[in-house]
Coordinates of C-alpha atoms and ligand atoms in Angstrom, one line a residue:
M18 CA 16.0 52.5 -36.5
K19 CA 17.7 55.7 -37.7
W20 CA 19.0 57.9 -35.0
K21 CA 16.4 60.7 -35.5
A22 CA 13.6 58.3 -35.0
A23 CA 15.4 56.9 -32.0
L24 CA 15.8 60.4 -30.7
T25 CA 12.1 61.2 -31.0
L26 CA 11.4 58.0 -29.1
A27 CA 14.0 58.6 -26.5
L28 CA 12.8 62.2 -25.9
K29 CA 9.4 60.8 -25.0
K30 CA 11.0 58.7 -22.2
T31 CA 13.5 61.1 -20.7
P32 CA 13.4 64.9 -21.3
R33 CA 16.6 66.1 -22.9
T34 CA 17.5 68.6 -25.6
A35 CA 18.5 67.9 -29.1
T36 CA 21.8 69.7 -28.7
E37 CA 22.7 67.2 -26.0
F38 CA 22.4 64.5 -28.5
A39 CA 24.4 66.3 -31.1
A40 CA 27.5 65.0 -29.6
L41 CA 26.7 61.3 -29.8
P42 CA 29.9 59.2 -29.5
K43 CA 30.8 57.0 -32.4
H44 CA 32.4 54.4 -30.3
V45 CA 31.3 53.5 -26.7
A46 CA 33.3 51.0 -24.6
I47 CA 31.9 49.5 -21.5
I48 CA 33.7 47.7 -18.6
M49 CA 30.7 45.8 -17.2
D50 CA 31.8 45.6 -13.6
G51 CA 30.1 44.8 -10.3
N52 CA 28.3 41.4 -10.9
G53 CA 30.1 39.9 -7.9
R54 CA 29.1 42.7 -5.5
W55 CA 25.5 42.6 -6.9
A56 CA 25.3 38.9 -6.1
K57 CA 26.7 39.5 -2.6
K58 CA 24.3 42.2 -1.9
H59 CA 21.4 39.9 -2.8
H60 CA 22.9 37.0 -0.9
L61 CA 23.2 35.0 -4.1
N62 CA 25.9 32.9 -5.7
V63 CA 28.3 35.0 -7.9
S64 CA 27.1 33.1 -11.1
K65 CA 23.6 34.6 -10.5
G66 CA 25.2 38.0 -10.6
H67 CA 26.8 37.3 -13.9
R68 CA 23.5 36.0 -15.2
Q69 CA 21.7 39.1 -14.1
G70 CA 24.4 41.1 -15.8
T71 CA 23.5 39.6 -19.2
E72 CA 20.0 41.0 -18.7
A73 CA 21.4 44.5 -18.5
L74 CA 23.6 43.7 -21.5
R75 CA 20.6 42.9 -23.8
E76 CA 19.0 46.3 -23.0
I77 CA 22.2 48.2 -23.5
I78 CA 22.9 46.6 -26.8
R79 CA 19.4 47.4 -28.0
H80 CA 19.6 51.0 -26.9
T81 CA 23.0 51.5 -28.5
D82 CA 21.6 50.2 -31.8
D83 CA 18.4 52.3 -31.5
L84 CA 20.5 55.4 -31.1
G85 CA 22.6 54.7 -34.1
I86 CA 25.9 54.6 -32.3
R87 CA 28.4 52.9 -34.7
V88 CA 30.6 50.8 -32.4
L89 CA 30.0 49.2 -29.0
S90 CA 32.9 47.4 -27.2
L91 CA 32.1 45.3 -24.2
Y92 CA 34.6 43.9 -21.8
A93 CA 33.2 40.4 -20.9
F94 CA 36.3 38.4 -19.8
S95 CA 39.9 39.7 -19.3
T96 CA 43.1 37.7 -19.6
E97 CA 43.3 38.2 -15.8
N98 CA 39.9 36.7 -15.1
W99 CA 41.4 33.2 -15.5
N100 CA 42.6 33.8 -11.9
R101 CA 39.1 33.3 -10.6
S102 CA 37.8 30.0 -9.2
E103 CA 37.2 27.2 -11.7
E104 CA 33.5 27.3 -10.7
E105 CA 33.2 31.0 -11.6
V106 CA 35.2 30.7 -14.8
S107 CA 33.0 27.8 -16.0
A108 CA 29.8 29.7 -15.1
L109 CA 31.0 32.6 -17.2
M110 CA 31.9 30.2 -20.1
Q111 CA 28.4 28.7 -19.9
L112 CA 26.8 32.1 -19.9
M113 CA 28.7 33.0 -23.0
L114 CA 27.1 30.1 -24.8
D115 CA 23.7 30.9 -23.5
F116 CA 24.0 34.5 -24.5
F117 CA 25.0 33.8 -28.1
S118 CA 22.3 31.1 -28.5
S119 CA 19.6 33.4 -27.3
E120 CA 20.7 36.6 -28.9
I121 CA 22.3 35.7 -32.3
D122 CA 19.1 35.6 -34.3
E123 CA 18.0 39.1 -33.1
L124 CA 21.4 40.6 -33.5
D125 CA 21.8 39.2 -37.0
A126 CA 18.3 40.4 -38.0
K127 CA 19.2 43.9 -36.7
N128 CA 22.2 43.9 -39.1
V129 CA 24.7 43.9 -36.1
R130 CA 28.2 42.8 -36.9
I131 CA 29.9 40.8 -34.2
L132 CA 33.7 40.8 -33.6
I133 CA 35.5 39.0 -30.8
L134 CA 38.4 40.9 -29.4
G135 CA 41.0 38.7 -27.8
D136 CA 42.6 35.3 -28.1
K137 CA 40.1 32.6 -28.7
G138 CA 42.9 30.0 -28.5
R139 CA 42.6 29.5 -24.7
L140 CA 38.9 29.1 -24.7
P141 CA 37.1 25.7 -24.6
E142 CA 36.4 24.2 -28.0
K143 CA 32.6 24.7 -27.9
Q144 CA 33.0 28.4 -26.9
R145 CA 35.6 28.9 -29.7
E146 CA 33.2 27.4 -32.3
V147 CA 30.2 29.5 -31.1
L148 CA 32.2 32.7 -31.2
K149 CA 33.7 32.0 -34.6
E150 CA 30.2 31.1 -35.9
A151 CA 28.7 34.4 -34.6
E152 CA 31.5 36.4 -36.3
K153 CA 31.1 34.5 -39.6
R154 CA 27.4 34.7 -39.6
T155 CA 27.4 38.5 -39.1
E156 CA 30.5 39.5 -41.0
R157 CA 28.6 41.1 -43.9
N158 CA 26.3 43.0 -41.7
T159 CA 26.6 46.8 -41.9
G160 CA 24.9 48.1 -38.8
L161 CA 26.1 48.4 -35.3
R162 CA 29.6 47.0 -34.8
L163 CA 29.5 44.9 -31.6
N164 CA 32.9 44.1 -30.2
I165 CA 32.9 41.6 -27.4
A166 CA 36.2 41.3 -25.5
I167 CA 36.8 37.7 -24.3
N168 CA 40.2 36.5 -23.0
Y169 CA 41.2 40.0 -24.0
G170 CA 44.1 42.0 -22.6
G171 CA 45.2 45.4 -24.0
R172 CA 48.9 44.8 -23.5
A173 CA 48.7 41.4 -25.2
E174 CA 46.9 43.1 -28.1
I175 CA 49.7 45.6 -28.5
V176 CA 52.4 42.8 -28.3
K177 CA 50.5 40.9 -31.0
A178 CA 50.5 44.0 -33.2
A179 CA 54.2 44.5 -32.6
R180 CA 55.0 40.9 -33.6
E181 CA 52.9 41.2 -36.8
I182 CA 54.6 44.4 -37.8
A183 CA 58.1 43.0 -37.0
V184 CA 57.4 40.1 -39.4
L185 CA 56.5 42.6 -42.2
V186 CA 59.7 44.5 -41.6
R187 CA 61.7 41.3 -41.6
N188 CA 60.1 40.3 -44.9
G189 CA 61.0 43.6 -46.4
A190 CA 57.3 44.6 -46.8
L191 CA 57.7 47.6 -44.6
Q192 CA 60.6 49.9 -43.5
A193 CA 60.9 50.5 -39.8
D194 CA 60.6 54.3 -40.3
Q195 CA 57.4 53.8 -42.2
I196 CA 55.7 52.5 -39.1
T197 CA 53.1 55.1 -38.0
E198 CA 50.3 55.2 -35.4
E199 CA 48.0 54.0 -38.2
T200 CA 50.2 51.0 -38.8
L201 CA 49.8 50.0 -35.2
S202 CA 46.0 50.7 -35.3
D203 CA 45.8 48.5 -38.4
H204 CA 47.2 45.5 -36.4
L205 CA 44.8 45.8 -33.5
Y206 CA 41.6 43.7 -33.3
T207 CA 39.7 46.9 -33.9
R208 CA 41.3 47.7 -37.2
G209 CA 39.3 50.0 -39.3
Q210 CA 37.2 51.3 -36.4
P211 CA 37.2 54.7 -34.8
D212 CA 38.9 55.1 -31.4
V213 CA 36.9 54.9 -28.3
D214 CA 35.0 58.2 -27.6
L215 CA 33.3 57.3 -24.4
L216 CA 34.4 54.7 -21.8
I217 CA 31.9 53.7 -19.2
R218 CA 32.9 51.6 -16.1
T219 CA 30.2 50.7 -13.7
S220 CA 30.4 49.9 -10.0
G221 CA 32.5 53.0 -9.1
E222 CA 35.9 51.5 -9.9
Q223 CA 38.0 54.0 -11.8
R224 CA 40.6 52.0 -13.8
L225 CA 41.1 50.5 -17.2
S226 CA 42.0 47.0 -16.1
N227 CA 43.9 46.4 -19.4
F228 CA 41.0 47.3 -21.6
L229 CA 41.6 48.9 -25.1
L230 CA 44.8 50.7 -24.0
Y231 CA 45.7 52.1 -27.4
Q232 CA 42.1 52.8 -28.5
N233 CA 41.2 54.7 -25.3
A234 CA 44.1 57.3 -25.7
Y235 CA 41.6 60.2 -25.9
A236 CA 38.4 58.7 -24.6
E237 CA 36.2 60.5 -22.2
F238 CA 35.6 58.4 -19.0
V239 CA 32.4 58.1 -17.1
F240 CA 32.3 56.0 -13.9
P241 CA 28.7 55.4 -12.7
E242 CA 28.4 54.1 -9.1
V243 CA 25.7 51.6 -10.1
L244 CA 26.6 47.9 -10.3
W245 CA 26.5 46.4 -13.7
P246 CA 23.3 44.3 -13.2
D247 CA 21.5 47.5 -12.2
F248 CA 22.8 49.5 -15.1
T249 CA 19.7 50.6 -17.0
V250 CA 19.0 52.5 -20.2
H251 CA 18.4 55.6 -18.0
E252 CA 21.9 55.2 -16.5
Y253 CA 23.3 54.8 -20.0
D254 CA 21.5 58.0 -21.1
L255 CA 23.0 59.9 -18.1
A256 CA 26.5 58.7 -19.3
L257 CA 25.8 59.8 -22.8
D258 CA 24.6 63.2 -21.5
A259 CA 27.7 63.6 -19.5
Y260 CA 29.8 62.8 -22.6
A261 CA 27.8 65.4 -24.6
H262 CA 28.9 68.1 -22.1
R263 CA 32.5 67.3 -22.2
D264 CA 34.9 69.7 -23.9
R265 CA 37.2 67.6 -26.1
R266 CA 40.3 69.6 -26.8
Y267 CA 42.9 67.0 -27.9
G268 CA 45.6 69.2 -26.5
G269 CA 44.6 72.3 -28.4
R270 CA 42.7 75.5 -27.4
K271 CA 39.2 76.6 -28.2
Ligands
IPE3 C1 32.4 42.0 -13.9 O1 31.9 41.8 -12.6 C2 32.3 40.7 -14.7 C3 33.5 40.0 -15.0 C4 34.7 40.4 -14.6 C5 33.4 38.9 -15.8 P1 32.8 41.3 -11.4 O2 32.6 39.8 -11.3 O3 34.2 41.7 -11.5 O4 32.1 42.0 -10.2 P2 32.8 42.5 -8.8 O5 33.9 43.5 -9.2 O6 33.4 41.3 -8.2 O7 31.7 43.1 -8.1
IPE4 C1 37.5 44.0 -15.6 O1 36.9 43.8 -14.4 C2 37.1 42.9 -16.5 C3 35.7 42.8 -17.0 C4 34.7 43.6 -16.6 C5 35.4 41.7 -17.9 P1 37.6 43.1 -13.2 O2 36.6 43.1 -12.1 O3 38.1 41.8 -13.6 O4 38.9 44.1 -12.9 P2 39.6 44.4 -11.6 O5 40.2 43.1 -11.1 O6 38.7 45.1 -10.7 O7 40.7 45.3 -12.1
MG5 MG1 35.1 43.4 -10.9

């Protein structure tokens, strides 16, 4: 759906002005946090919290696509999340498989291009295969770019870029003084994509937790209090509205 059609639809649901939508972010990044607290609140096992979280995820991806936002980056599993119990890690790994098997047809049909950010090397074989397959199947799609960060760390990503660039310099393909900010961007998982415009982290926590460190340099941050499984399209719209009212100066003056 083109974004004007989506706007008409959206306006029927929640009153808002067209100007508020004029500043739609190109790239939204979301740190989906609060599944554990949600489970605790409902006296459930933490894995139920993660499962409920994937329900929110489906709706948020759909809404992002309907609005015509170009890039959506989701933090699903950090390099630090291996520190959790084996039981929780394996529940998350299973959810990953379930998510891709239930969603891939719809995402592909909607022309969504999936990219995994992070090192697949440490993941179990089955997960690795499913993720590679999802990337391969959608690589020619031209719609929403859906980045899913799995075994991702922002510092590890920058280190990886530095190593790749060092090899180019060693081979004589590049001079050290030719290295620019763009060179570095080109060696990140998100190469070719715009920087993050809007970063949302649910559950009231206000930190990056190693997410897209380079790409978030000039992002606007919104921290809704709501726990991720309770994050609705309405909450998302509120974050988009907050973004639309921000004054992005990039160090200059109006
Ligand atoms: C975020 O929810 C999901 C992942 C880290 C995979 P949490 O599991 O971190 O939820 P809280 O922070 O414990 O509530
Ligand atoms: C960040 O959340 C990672 C994901 C949402 C996947 P965490 O809950 O793991 O981060 P900290 O521990 O609060 O920083
Ligand atoms: Mg957390």
